[in-house]
Amino acid sequence: MKINRRTFVGAAAVSGALLSAPAVLGQTRPRVVVIGGGAGGATAARYLARDSEGALEVTLVEASPVYTSCFFSNLYLGGVRSFESLQHGYGRIGDGVRVVHDMATGVDPVARVVTLAGGASLPYERLVLSPGIDFREGSVPGWSLAAAGIMPHAYKAGPQTQLLKAMVEAMPQGGVFAMVAPPNPYRCPPGPYERVSMIANLLRQSNPTAKILIFDPKEKYSKQALFEEGWGLHYDGMIDWIGPEFGGGDVAVRPDTMEVVVEGAAQKVDVCNVIPAQTAGRIAALAGVTDDSGWAPVHPGDMRSRADENIFVLGDSAAQGDMPKSGFSANSQAKVAAMAIRGALTGSRVFPARYANTCWSLIAPDDGVKVGASYEPTPEKIASVHSFISATGEDAALRKATFEESLGWYAGITADMFG
Amino acid sequence: MRWGAVAGVLALFSVAPATAEQIGDAARGARLFGLQCAPCHSVGPGAANRTGPVLNGLFGRRAASVGDYDYSKSMRRMGADGLTWTYETLDAYIANPKALVSGTRMSYRGMAEPTARAALLAYLRDWSDRPRDIPEAEPTARATAPHLPPDVLAIEGDREFGAYLAAECATCHQRDGSDQGVPSITQWAPSDFVAAMHAYKQKLRPHPVMQMMAARLSSEEIAALAAYFATVR
């Protein structure tokens, strides 16, 4: 018995009809430009080049010569992983990918040209945008990017992450660490709560009388029962979560005096990690594919922008439905988009889209938990079809196995992204 | 690794027959144990770990939980994932060890005949601390090994489709066969791959991520993945 090929022929015909621009004829190979070398962009570039076997000209635009993964950066903050272990170069991504280390500063969607800060122009037949997040100015009154050196966001991994760790290590005995948590939707839903877990792990050893305060505008958050159980078990009394009922939704900051202002009452803290509200990475707005929400709506079947049929948007920047904004999601979406682009430009087979995500979080060393789901496209959105979450009360052996599995996943996804 | 034994996999398709009061003929089980298991395992008074772990108190025990026995990484992982030895899981394991625990070191190709397995399990139950976990009468529905009709095994996998589907696996399972934290799935005999994936799909294997991933895979898609992974270098 063979696969029912009619399914695929049908899918290919549909995408062919929707993508009005035919594969480019002539001497030059069809050009695909990918902006953003993270979990979405690096994966897309690598899969496009590898699977098209030279039929496509693939260019990856990434400002940084070294990628520092946001996933697992909390483990660095917690002292259980080195900073260097988060860093990856582009040297093994494959000969078929031309990597350009420059900043994309504009997109002309009519002429189909990307312009770079260095002055170069990159024409494309298809453009893949995977620029991650940017921060919404003014979402936390008193905070701006200019204050990030005093109150770090550390929500794009790199020097900000190192700065935050240094600040935590320099806290006075019995000092206060405050986090201003973001409203939905934002990158890595369990991320802020894994972060305080890891900071508590660091402080437990060096500064056991320190306090951690989370000011949160959300009524509830990802893996809440698991985190609350773990905080009680490992860090009893150290972490206080202040939800909207107690003022977590009415927070301003004063970087000059290192104060957090909750419902008008100022409170001095020693370290303040502000994770602002977020939007799609700026280049998505410049390309004209975002809407009033600040995110870029995409077709659920292939991650193609709803605003521009030649542009695909992956990962955090995309508004696609039920998938969380995570590296795993971006990697999963990249493979679907790469398949669709290759199908449109080279006539290769196009299969039905499918997506998956799993988010592992570390509550304490060897105490790992996970949440995940599989997804399929519907006409309206990418919809969750199956899901699971770790249970409270799991034994230590299972939690350790979950953590070890997350290490395997990290090795797997980074190999999948960078070769 | 190749644990081929198509005969062993085929054994999974047969359904355990109804037995009357007892789950099986324990006397026959004792003879089978002596012939097929005793070279490596011991059970009863004075039993100890040998090539295989001691089998006293087996029913109701978590896989890989005999403290001083050096289990395979694969068996330890299944234990950590929650695999517990019950009538159903033991029946599946004895029918085809590798279909339930891929990397088990037990070099036993499986016991095809359902009544023989029932007899063996009846004998082992006599040395279990928790005989209440054993059904005394035939249960109405017994989930044993993955139910795989012959036409499912006969599907010829579409390798190109498998290569696309495999991209989803590669987020965790490395194509170069690395197995730190997440097991390797390359170079498997297709029949083993198919049996393992259906065991997840039917929730015989306990891992939640794999149950979720397998839940939406059709038999054709599993065959396609098997065809692809069998040939990844």
Short mmCIF file of C-alpha atoms in Angstrom, two decimals, chain B residues 26-199:
data_model
loop_
_atom_site.label_atom_id
_atom_site.label_comp_id
_atom_site.label_asym_id
_atom_site.label_seq_id
_atom_site.Cartn_x
_atom_site.Cartn_y
_atom_site.Cartn_z
CA ALA B 26 1.33 -22.35 36.23
CA ALA B 27 2.80 -25.87 36.08
CA ARG B 28 3.42 -25.48 32.39
CA GLY B 29 4.81 -22.03 33.15
CA ALA B 30 7.35 -23.56 35.51
CA ARG B 31 8.59 -25.86 32.75
CA LEU B 32 8.77 -22.98 30.29
CA PHE B 33 10.67 -20.90 32.82
CA GLY B 34 13.18 -23.68 33.34
CA LEU B 35 13.76 -24.03 29.62
CA GLN B 36 13.69 -20.47 28.40
CA CYS B 37 14.28 -18.08 31.30
CA ALA B 38 16.33 -19.91 33.95
CA PRO B 39 19.62 -19.64 32.05
CA CYS B 40 19.60 -15.95 32.98
CA HIS B 41 16.89 -15.34 35.61
CA SER B 42 16.09 -16.85 38.98
CA VAL B 43 12.86 -16.76 40.95
CA GLY B 44 11.67 -18.28 44.23
CA PRO B 45 13.46 -18.88 47.53
CA GLY B 46 17.08 -17.80 47.44
CA ALA B 47 16.71 -16.14 44.05
CA ALA B 48 19.24 -13.43 43.19
CA ASN B 49 20.33 -11.26 40.31
CA ARG B 50 22.23 -13.20 37.69
CA THR B 51 22.61 -12.27 34.04
CA GLY B 52 19.08 -10.93 34.38
CA PRO B 53 17.43 -9.34 37.43
CA VAL B 54 15.70 -11.39 40.12
CA LEU B 55 12.03 -11.96 39.33
CA ASN B 56 10.54 -12.29 42.83
CA GLY B 57 7.93 -9.62 43.43
CA LEU B 58 7.84 -8.72 39.76
CA PHE B 59 4.18 -7.79 39.46
CA GLY B 60 3.45 -4.19 40.35
CA ARG B 61 7.11 -3.25 40.38
CA ARG B 62 8.49 -0.29 38.43
CA ALA B 63 10.69 -1.30 35.51
CA ALA B 64 14.43 -1.10 36.27
CA SER B 65 13.80 -0.84 40.02
CA VAL B 66 15.89 -3.70 41.44
CA GLY B 67 18.48 -1.54 43.12
CA ASP B 68 21.64 -3.52 42.63
CA TYR B 69 21.00 -4.68 39.08
CA ASP B 70 22.74 -2.88 36.19
CA TYR B 71 19.92 -2.30 33.70
CA SER B 72 20.29 -1.11 30.14
CA LYS B 73 19.94 2.61 29.60
CA SER B 74 16.77 1.91 27.64
CA MET B 75 15.16 -0.05 30.48
CA ARG B 76 16.10 2.62 33.01
CA ARG B 77 14.55 5.24 30.79
CA MET B 78 11.32 3.26 30.54
CA GLY B 79 11.27 2.89 34.31
CA ALA B 80 11.76 6.62 34.75
CA ASP B 81 8.98 7.24 32.25
CA GLY B 82 6.63 5.18 34.40
CA LEU B 83 6.61 1.67 32.95
CA THR B 84 5.31 -0.68 35.63
CA TRP B 85 5.14 -4.45 35.32
CA THR B 86 1.53 -5.55 35.16
CA TYR B 87 -0.01 -8.50 33.42
CA GLU B 88 -0.48 -6.39 30.29
CA THR B 89 3.00 -4.91 30.13
CA LEU B 90 4.70 -8.21 30.98
CA ASP B 91 2.66 -9.99 28.33
CA ALA B 92 3.73 -7.42 25.75
CA TYR B 93 7.35 -7.56 26.86
CA ILE B 94 7.60 -11.33 26.77
CA ALA B 95 5.86 -11.43 23.40
CA ASN B 96 8.51 -9.17 21.90
CA PRO B 97 10.97 -7.54 24.28
CA LYS B 98 12.36 -5.04 21.79
CA ALA B 99 8.95 -3.79 20.75
CA LEU B 100 8.32 -2.55 24.27
CA VAL B 101 11.84 -1.65 25.38
CA SER B 102 13.96 -0.97 22.32
CA GLY B 103 17.39 -1.21 23.85
CA THR B 104 16.79 -3.95 26.40
CA ARG B 105 19.77 -6.21 26.92
CA MET B 106 17.51 -9.24 27.28
CA SER B 107 18.54 -11.27 24.28
CA TYR B 108 15.29 -13.16 24.07
CA ARG B 109 13.43 -13.03 20.81
CA GLY B 110 9.98 -13.36 22.27
CA MET B 111 7.34 -15.97 23.09
CA ALA B 112 4.79 -16.10 20.33
CA GLU B 113 2.13 -18.36 21.80
CA PRO B 114 -0.37 -16.50 23.99
CA THR B 115 -1.23 -19.50 26.15
CA ALA B 116 2.47 -20.10 26.80
CA ARG B 117 2.88 -16.50 27.93
CA ALA B 118 -0.17 -16.82 30.15
CA ALA B 119 1.31 -19.97 31.67
CA LEU B 120 4.65 -18.31 32.28
CA LEU B 121 3.00 -15.28 33.87
CA ALA B 122 0.85 -17.52 36.06
CA TYR B 123 4.05 -19.16 37.31
CA LEU B 124 5.83 -15.84 37.91
CA ARG B 125 2.80 -14.51 39.72
CA ASP B 126 3.23 -17.24 42.32
CA TRP B 127 6.45 -15.51 43.34
CA SER B 128 5.01 -12.03 43.30
CA ASP B 129 4.30 -10.05 46.43
CA ARG B 130 1.28 -8.44 44.87
CA PRO B 131 -0.83 -11.12 43.24
CA ARG B 132 -3.88 -8.88 43.41
CA ASP B 133 -2.57 -7.13 40.32
CA ILE B 134 -3.26 -10.26 38.32
CA PRO B 135 -6.71 -10.79 36.92
CA GLU B 136 -8.09 -14.11 38.14
CA ALA B 137 -10.56 -14.32 35.30
CA GLU B 138 -10.30 -13.25 31.72
CA PRO B 139 -10.77 -9.49 31.59
CA THR B 140 -13.21 -8.17 29.08
CA ALA B 141 -10.58 -6.19 27.24
CA ARG B 142 -6.94 -6.89 27.70
CA ALA B 143 -4.53 -4.39 26.23
CA THR B 144 -1.52 -6.45 25.33
CA ALA B 145 1.04 -5.76 22.69
CA PRO B 146 0.23 -3.25 19.98
CA HIS B 147 -2.57 -4.45 17.79
CA LEU B 148 -1.10 -4.62 14.32
CA PRO B 149 -3.12 -6.29 11.60
CA PRO B 150 -0.93 -7.92 8.94
CA ASP B 151 -1.88 -5.30 6.36
CA VAL B 152 -0.39 -2.63 8.61
CA LEU B 153 2.94 -4.41 8.65
CA ALA B 154 2.75 -4.94 4.91
CA ILE B 155 2.63 -1.22 4.14
CA GLU B 156 5.56 -0.20 2.02
CA GLY B 157 6.83 3.04 3.51
CA ASP B 158 7.13 6.11 1.28
CA ARG B 159 10.66 7.17 2.09
CA GLU B 160 10.36 10.71 0.70
CA PHE B 161 7.26 11.31 2.80
CA GLY B 162 9.15 9.80 5.71
CA ALA B 163 11.99 12.23 5.20
CA TYR B 164 9.55 15.13 5.56
CA LEU B 165 7.85 13.63 8.60
CA ALA B 166 11.24 12.87 10.14
CA ALA B 167 12.02 16.57 10.31
CA GLU B 168 9.63 16.64 13.25
CA CYS B 169 11.59 13.88 15.01
CA ALA B 170 14.92 15.62 14.41
CA THR B 171 14.08 18.40 16.85
CA CYS B 172 15.01 15.94 19.59
CA HIS B 173 16.40 12.77 17.99
CA GLN B 174 19.70 13.48 16.29
CA ARG B 175 20.23 12.13 12.83
CA ASP B 176 23.79 11.14 13.62
CA GLY B 177 22.53 8.60 16.14
CA SER B 178 23.60 10.43 19.33
CA ASP B 179 21.61 9.17 22.29
CA GLN B 180 22.32 11.48 25.24
CA GLY B 181 19.04 12.01 27.08
CA VAL B 182 16.99 11.18 24.00
CA PRO B 183 17.38 7.76 22.38
CA SER B 184 18.74 7.14 18.91
CA ILE B 185 16.18 6.09 16.31
CA THR B 186 18.37 5.60 13.27
CA GLN B 187 19.24 2.29 11.62
CA TRP B 188 16.32 0.39 13.09
CA ALA B 189 14.80 -2.56 11.29
CA PRO B 190 11.50 -1.17 9.94
CA SER B 191 9.48 -3.88 11.69
CA ASP B 192 10.92 -2.81 15.07
CA PHE B 193 10.25 0.83 14.35
CA VAL B 194 6.67 0.11 13.35
CA ALA B 195 6.04 -2.02 16.45
CA ALA B 196 7.56 0.61 18.75
CA MET B 197 5.56 3.48 17.28
CA HIS B 198 2.30 1.56 17.46
CA ALA B 199 3.13 0.70 21.07
#
